[in-house]
Each structure stands twice: as structure tokens, then as C-alpha cells.
């Protein structure tokens, strides 16, 4: 029994990582790589319409004299126009397909420490 206890005590001293007062250095690198793939199906339909009503008119009066000395000889020109209308547009837009997204990330880190125990 004394031999077993003695071996256990010796094994404890041999397996301890550092004794009091010793220096230590810790250095650890970590490398990580992540890859994510997404496949999304898209099916979108957009409906839109445009409705316009418009009207406008113009009038023009022009007086034309016949010579400079005669005030009674002239011609009157009168013109005009009128426009009225409407415009209607109905649109349907459809977008469909698959969107494939691949994301790659790489992480490299280092942790270092030193000291005396």
C-alpha cells in the first residue's frame, strides 16, 4: 500500500505542467474556414397601370394690313385647335429563377501569452 501511495505522489509531480516560479509561454494558432451555400427560388409578379386624361386648346388671331396708308383695308386670320384624349397602360412584369449564393470565410487567429507561475 505504501508503494502505491508513493507512486501516486511521484506521478503527480511528474505530470504537473509547471512548478512555482517557472516561466511559461503559450502560443496557439487557430485556422477556420466556413462555406455557406444558399439556393433561393424567386417568383415575383408586379402589376402596374397608368391612366392619363388630357385636353388642351390654342387660339391665334392675326390682323394683316394691306399697305401703310389705308387703315380700312385689313384681313383678320383666326385659327384654333382643340385636342382631347386619354391614355391607359396596364403592365405585368414577372421575374422568376434561382439565385445561387456562395459565401466563403477564412479566419486566422493567434493567441500568445507568457509569464511566471
PDB file of C-alpha atoms in Angstrom:
ATOM      1  CA  UNK A   1       0.000   0.000   0.000  1.00  0.00           C
ATOM      2  CA  UNK A   2       2.885   2.354   0.787  1.00  0.00           C
ATOM      3  CA  UNK A   3       4.308   1.706  -2.685  1.00  0.00           C
ATOM      4  CA  UNK A   4       1.029   2.697  -4.364  1.00  0.00           C
ATOM      5  CA  UNK A   5       0.774   5.958  -2.415  1.00  0.00           C
ATOM      6  CA  UNK A   6       4.429   6.733  -3.164  1.00  0.00           C
ATOM      7  CA  UNK A   7       3.956   6.097  -6.899  1.00  0.00           C
ATOM      8  CA  UNK A   8       0.842   8.306  -6.926  1.00  0.00           C
ATOM      9  CA  UNK A   9       2.764  11.197  -5.326  1.00  0.00           C
ATOM     10  CA  UNK A  10       5.693  10.829  -7.763  1.00  0.00           C
ATOM     11  CA  UNK A  11       3.289  10.660 -10.749  1.00  0.00           C
ATOM     12  CA  UNK A  12       1.591  13.844  -9.545  1.00  0.00           C
ATOM     13  CA  UNK A  13       4.897  15.736  -9.533  1.00  0.00           C
ATOM     14  CA  UNK A  14       5.941  14.418 -12.924  1.00  0.00           C
ATOM     15  CA  UNK A  15       2.610  15.289 -14.602  1.00  0.00           C
ATOM     16  CA  UNK A  16       2.319  18.864 -13.300  1.00  0.00           C
ATOM     17  CA  UNK A  17       2.891  21.309 -16.168  1.00  0.00           C
ATOM     18  CA  UNK A  18       4.969  23.866 -14.248  1.00  0.00           C
ATOM     19  CA  UNK A  19       6.394  24.365 -10.839  1.00  0.00           C
ATOM     20  CA  UNK A  20       6.064  27.568  -8.855  1.00  0.00           C
ATOM     21  CA  UNK A  21       8.446  30.246 -10.074  1.00  0.00           C
ATOM     22  CA  UNK A  22       8.920  28.763 -13.559  1.00  0.00           C
ATOM     23  CA  UNK A  23       8.319  30.749 -16.726  1.00  0.00           C
ATOM     24  CA  UNK A  24       5.810  29.660 -19.305  1.00  0.00           C
ATOM     25  CA  UNK A  25       4.935  30.601 -22.888  1.00  0.00           C
ATOM     26  CA  UNK A  26       1.584  29.901 -24.508  1.00  0.00           C
ATOM     27  CA  UNK A  27       1.211  30.225 -28.285  1.00  0.00           C
ATOM     28  CA  UNK A  28      -1.810  28.929 -30.170  1.00  0.00           C
ATOM     29  CA  UNK A  29      -2.875  29.388 -33.803  1.00  0.00           C
ATOM     30  CA  UNK A  30      -6.454  28.841 -34.944  1.00  0.00           C
ATOM     31  CA  UNK A  31      -7.385  28.409 -38.596  1.00  0.00           C
ATOM     32  CA  UNK A  32     -11.044  28.198 -39.579  1.00  0.00           C
ATOM     33  CA  UNK A  33     -12.821  28.008 -42.916  1.00  0.00           C
ATOM     34  CA  UNK A  34     -16.578  28.346 -43.401  1.00  0.00           C
ATOM     35  CA  UNK A  35     -18.582  27.859 -46.587  1.00  0.00           C
ATOM     36  CA  UNK A  36     -22.294  28.588 -46.878  1.00  0.00           C
ATOM     37  CA  UNK A  37     -24.361  27.884 -49.978  1.00  0.00           C
ATOM     38  CA  UNK A  38     -27.896  29.231 -50.460  1.00  0.00           C
ATOM     39  CA  UNK A  39     -30.250  28.390 -53.290  1.00  0.00           C
ATOM     40  CA  UNK A  40     -33.337  30.611 -53.382  1.00  0.00           C
ATOM     41  CA  UNK A  41     -36.163  30.272 -55.874  1.00  0.00           C
ATOM     42  CA  UNK A  42     -37.669  33.604 -56.909  1.00  0.00           C
ATOM     43  CA  UNK A  43     -41.077  34.135 -58.491  1.00  0.00           C
ATOM     44  CA  UNK A  44     -42.320  37.739 -58.394  1.00  0.00           C
ATOM     45  CA  UNK A  45     -45.138  39.318 -60.377  1.00  0.00           C
ATOM     46  CA  UNK A  46     -45.554  43.107 -60.419  1.00  0.00           C
ATOM     47  CA  UNK A  47     -48.746  44.727 -61.709  1.00  0.00           C
ATOM     48  CA  UNK A  48     -48.851  48.437 -62.586  1.00  0.00           C
ATOM     49  CA  UNK A  49     -51.154  50.717 -64.540  1.00  0.00           C
ATOM     50  CA  UNK A  50     -51.075  54.281 -65.801  1.00  0.00           C
ATOM     51  CA  UNK A  51     -54.176  56.282 -66.673  1.00  0.00           C
ATOM     52  CA  UNK A  52     -53.902  59.786 -68.199  1.00  0.00           C
ATOM     53  CA  UNK A  53     -56.584  62.155 -69.453  1.00  0.00           C
ATOM     54  CA  UNK A  54     -55.576  65.322 -71.248  1.00  0.00           C
ATOM     55  CA  UNK A  55     -57.017  68.203 -73.234  1.00  0.00           C
ATOM     56  CA  UNK A  56     -55.621  71.470 -74.488  1.00  0.00           C
ATOM     57  CA  UNK A  57     -56.545  74.201 -76.923  1.00  0.00           C
ATOM     58  CA  UNK A  58     -54.867  77.070 -78.788  1.00  0.00           C
ATOM     59  CA  UNK A  59     -56.263  80.221 -80.340  1.00  0.00           C
ATOM     60  CA  UNK A  60     -54.496  82.714 -82.579  1.00  0.00           C
ATOM     61  CA  UNK A  61     -55.775  85.963 -84.056  1.00  0.00           C
ATOM     62  CA  UNK A  62     -53.662  87.809 -86.619  1.00  0.00           C
ATOM     63  CA  UNK A  63     -54.577  91.098 -88.273  1.00  0.00           C
ATOM     64  CA  UNK A  64     -52.873  91.776 -91.607  1.00  0.00           C
ATOM     65  CA  UNK A  65     -52.919  95.309 -93.101  1.00  0.00           C
ATOM     66  CA  UNK A  66     -52.898  95.941 -96.839  1.00  0.00           C
ATOM     67  CA  UNK A  67     -50.422  98.807 -97.292  1.00  0.00           C
ATOM     68  CA  UNK A  68     -49.397 101.562 -94.919  1.00  0.00           C
ATOM     69  CA  UNK A  69     -51.719 104.388 -95.925  1.00  0.00           C
ATOM     70  CA  UNK A  70     -55.038 102.574 -95.974  1.00  0.00           C
ATOM     71  CA  UNK A  71     -56.387 101.926 -92.486  1.00  0.00           C
ATOM     72  CA  UNK A  72     -59.624 100.338 -93.690  1.00  0.00           C
ATOM     73  CA  UNK A  73     -58.020  97.543 -95.699  1.00  0.00           C
ATOM     74  CA  UNK A  74     -57.045  94.654 -93.447  1.00  0.00           C
ATOM     75  CA  UNK A  75     -57.546  90.910 -93.103  1.00  0.00           C
ATOM     76  CA  UNK A  76     -58.245  89.007 -89.872  1.00  0.00           C
ATOM     77  CA  UNK A  77     -56.881  85.460 -89.534  1.00  0.00           C
ATOM     78  CA  UNK A  78     -58.350  83.431 -86.696  1.00  0.00           C
ATOM     79  CA  UNK A  79     -57.078  79.899 -86.038  1.00  0.00           C
ATOM     80  CA  UNK A  80     -57.580  77.474 -83.211  1.00  0.00           C
ATOM     81  CA  UNK A  81     -57.225  73.872 -82.282  1.00  0.00           C
ATOM     82  CA  UNK A  82     -58.503  71.614 -79.543  1.00  0.00           C
ATOM     83  CA  UNK A  83     -57.153  68.220 -78.522  1.00  0.00           C
ATOM     84  CA  UNK A  84     -58.739  65.834 -76.064  1.00  0.00           C
ATOM     85  CA  UNK A  85     -57.600  62.319 -75.315  1.00  0.00           C
ATOM     86  CA  UNK A  86     -56.763  59.658 -72.825  1.00  0.00           C
ATOM     87  CA  UNK A  87     -54.041  57.110 -72.383  1.00  0.00           C
ATOM     88  CA  UNK A  88     -54.256  53.870 -70.431  1.00  0.00           C
ATOM     89  CA  UNK A  89     -51.434  51.421 -69.870  1.00  0.00           C
ATOM     90  CA  UNK A  90     -51.598  48.128 -67.972  1.00  0.00           C
ATOM     91  CA  UNK A  91     -48.290  46.350 -67.344  1.00  0.00           C
ATOM     92  CA  UNK A  92     -47.458  42.982 -65.817  1.00  0.00           C
ATOM     93  CA  UNK A  93     -43.828  42.139 -65.080  1.00  0.00           C
ATOM     94  CA  UNK A  94     -42.794  38.673 -63.927  1.00  0.00           C
ATOM     95  CA  UNK A  95     -39.363  37.734 -62.616  1.00  0.00           C
ATOM     96  CA  UNK A  96     -38.544  34.107 -61.896  1.00  0.00           C
ATOM     97  CA  UNK A  97     -35.486  31.962 -61.471  1.00  0.00           C
ATOM     98  CA  UNK A  98     -32.955  30.738 -58.934  1.00  0.00           C
ATOM     99  CA  UNK A  99     -30.457  32.847 -57.029  1.00  0.00           C
ATOM    100  CA  UNK A 100     -27.344  30.896 -56.020  1.00  0.00           C
ATOM    101  CA  UNK A 101     -25.194  32.458 -53.293  1.00  0.00           C
ATOM    102  CA  UNK A 102     -21.870  31.068 -52.063  1.00  0.00           C
ATOM    103  CA  UNK A 103     -20.107  32.675 -49.086  1.00  0.00           C
ATOM    104  CA  UNK A 104     -16.577  31.691 -48.106  1.00  0.00           C
ATOM    105  CA  UNK A 105     -14.918  32.976 -44.944  1.00  0.00           C
ATOM    106  CA  UNK A 106     -11.431  32.315 -43.677  1.00  0.00           C
ATOM    107  CA  UNK A 107     -10.386  33.156 -40.118  1.00  0.00           C
ATOM    108  CA  UNK A 108      -6.833  33.003 -38.820  1.00  0.00           C
ATOM    109  CA  UNK A 109      -6.111  33.997 -35.224  1.00  0.00           C
ATOM    110  CA  UNK A 110      -3.200  33.722 -32.826  1.00  0.00           C
ATOM    111  CA  UNK A 111      -3.186  33.827 -29.046  1.00  0.00           C
ATOM    112  CA  UNK A 112       0.079  34.332 -27.191  1.00  0.00           C
ATOM    113  CA  UNK A 113       0.881  34.822 -23.512  1.00  0.00           C
ATOM    114  CA  UNK A 114       3.921  34.484 -21.255  1.00  0.00           C
ATOM    115  CA  UNK A 115       4.585  34.830 -17.596  1.00  0.00           C
ATOM    116  CA  UNK A 116       5.903  33.359 -14.362  1.00  0.00           C
ATOM    117  CA  UNK A 117       3.865  30.936 -12.265  1.00  0.00           C
TER     118      UNK A 117
END
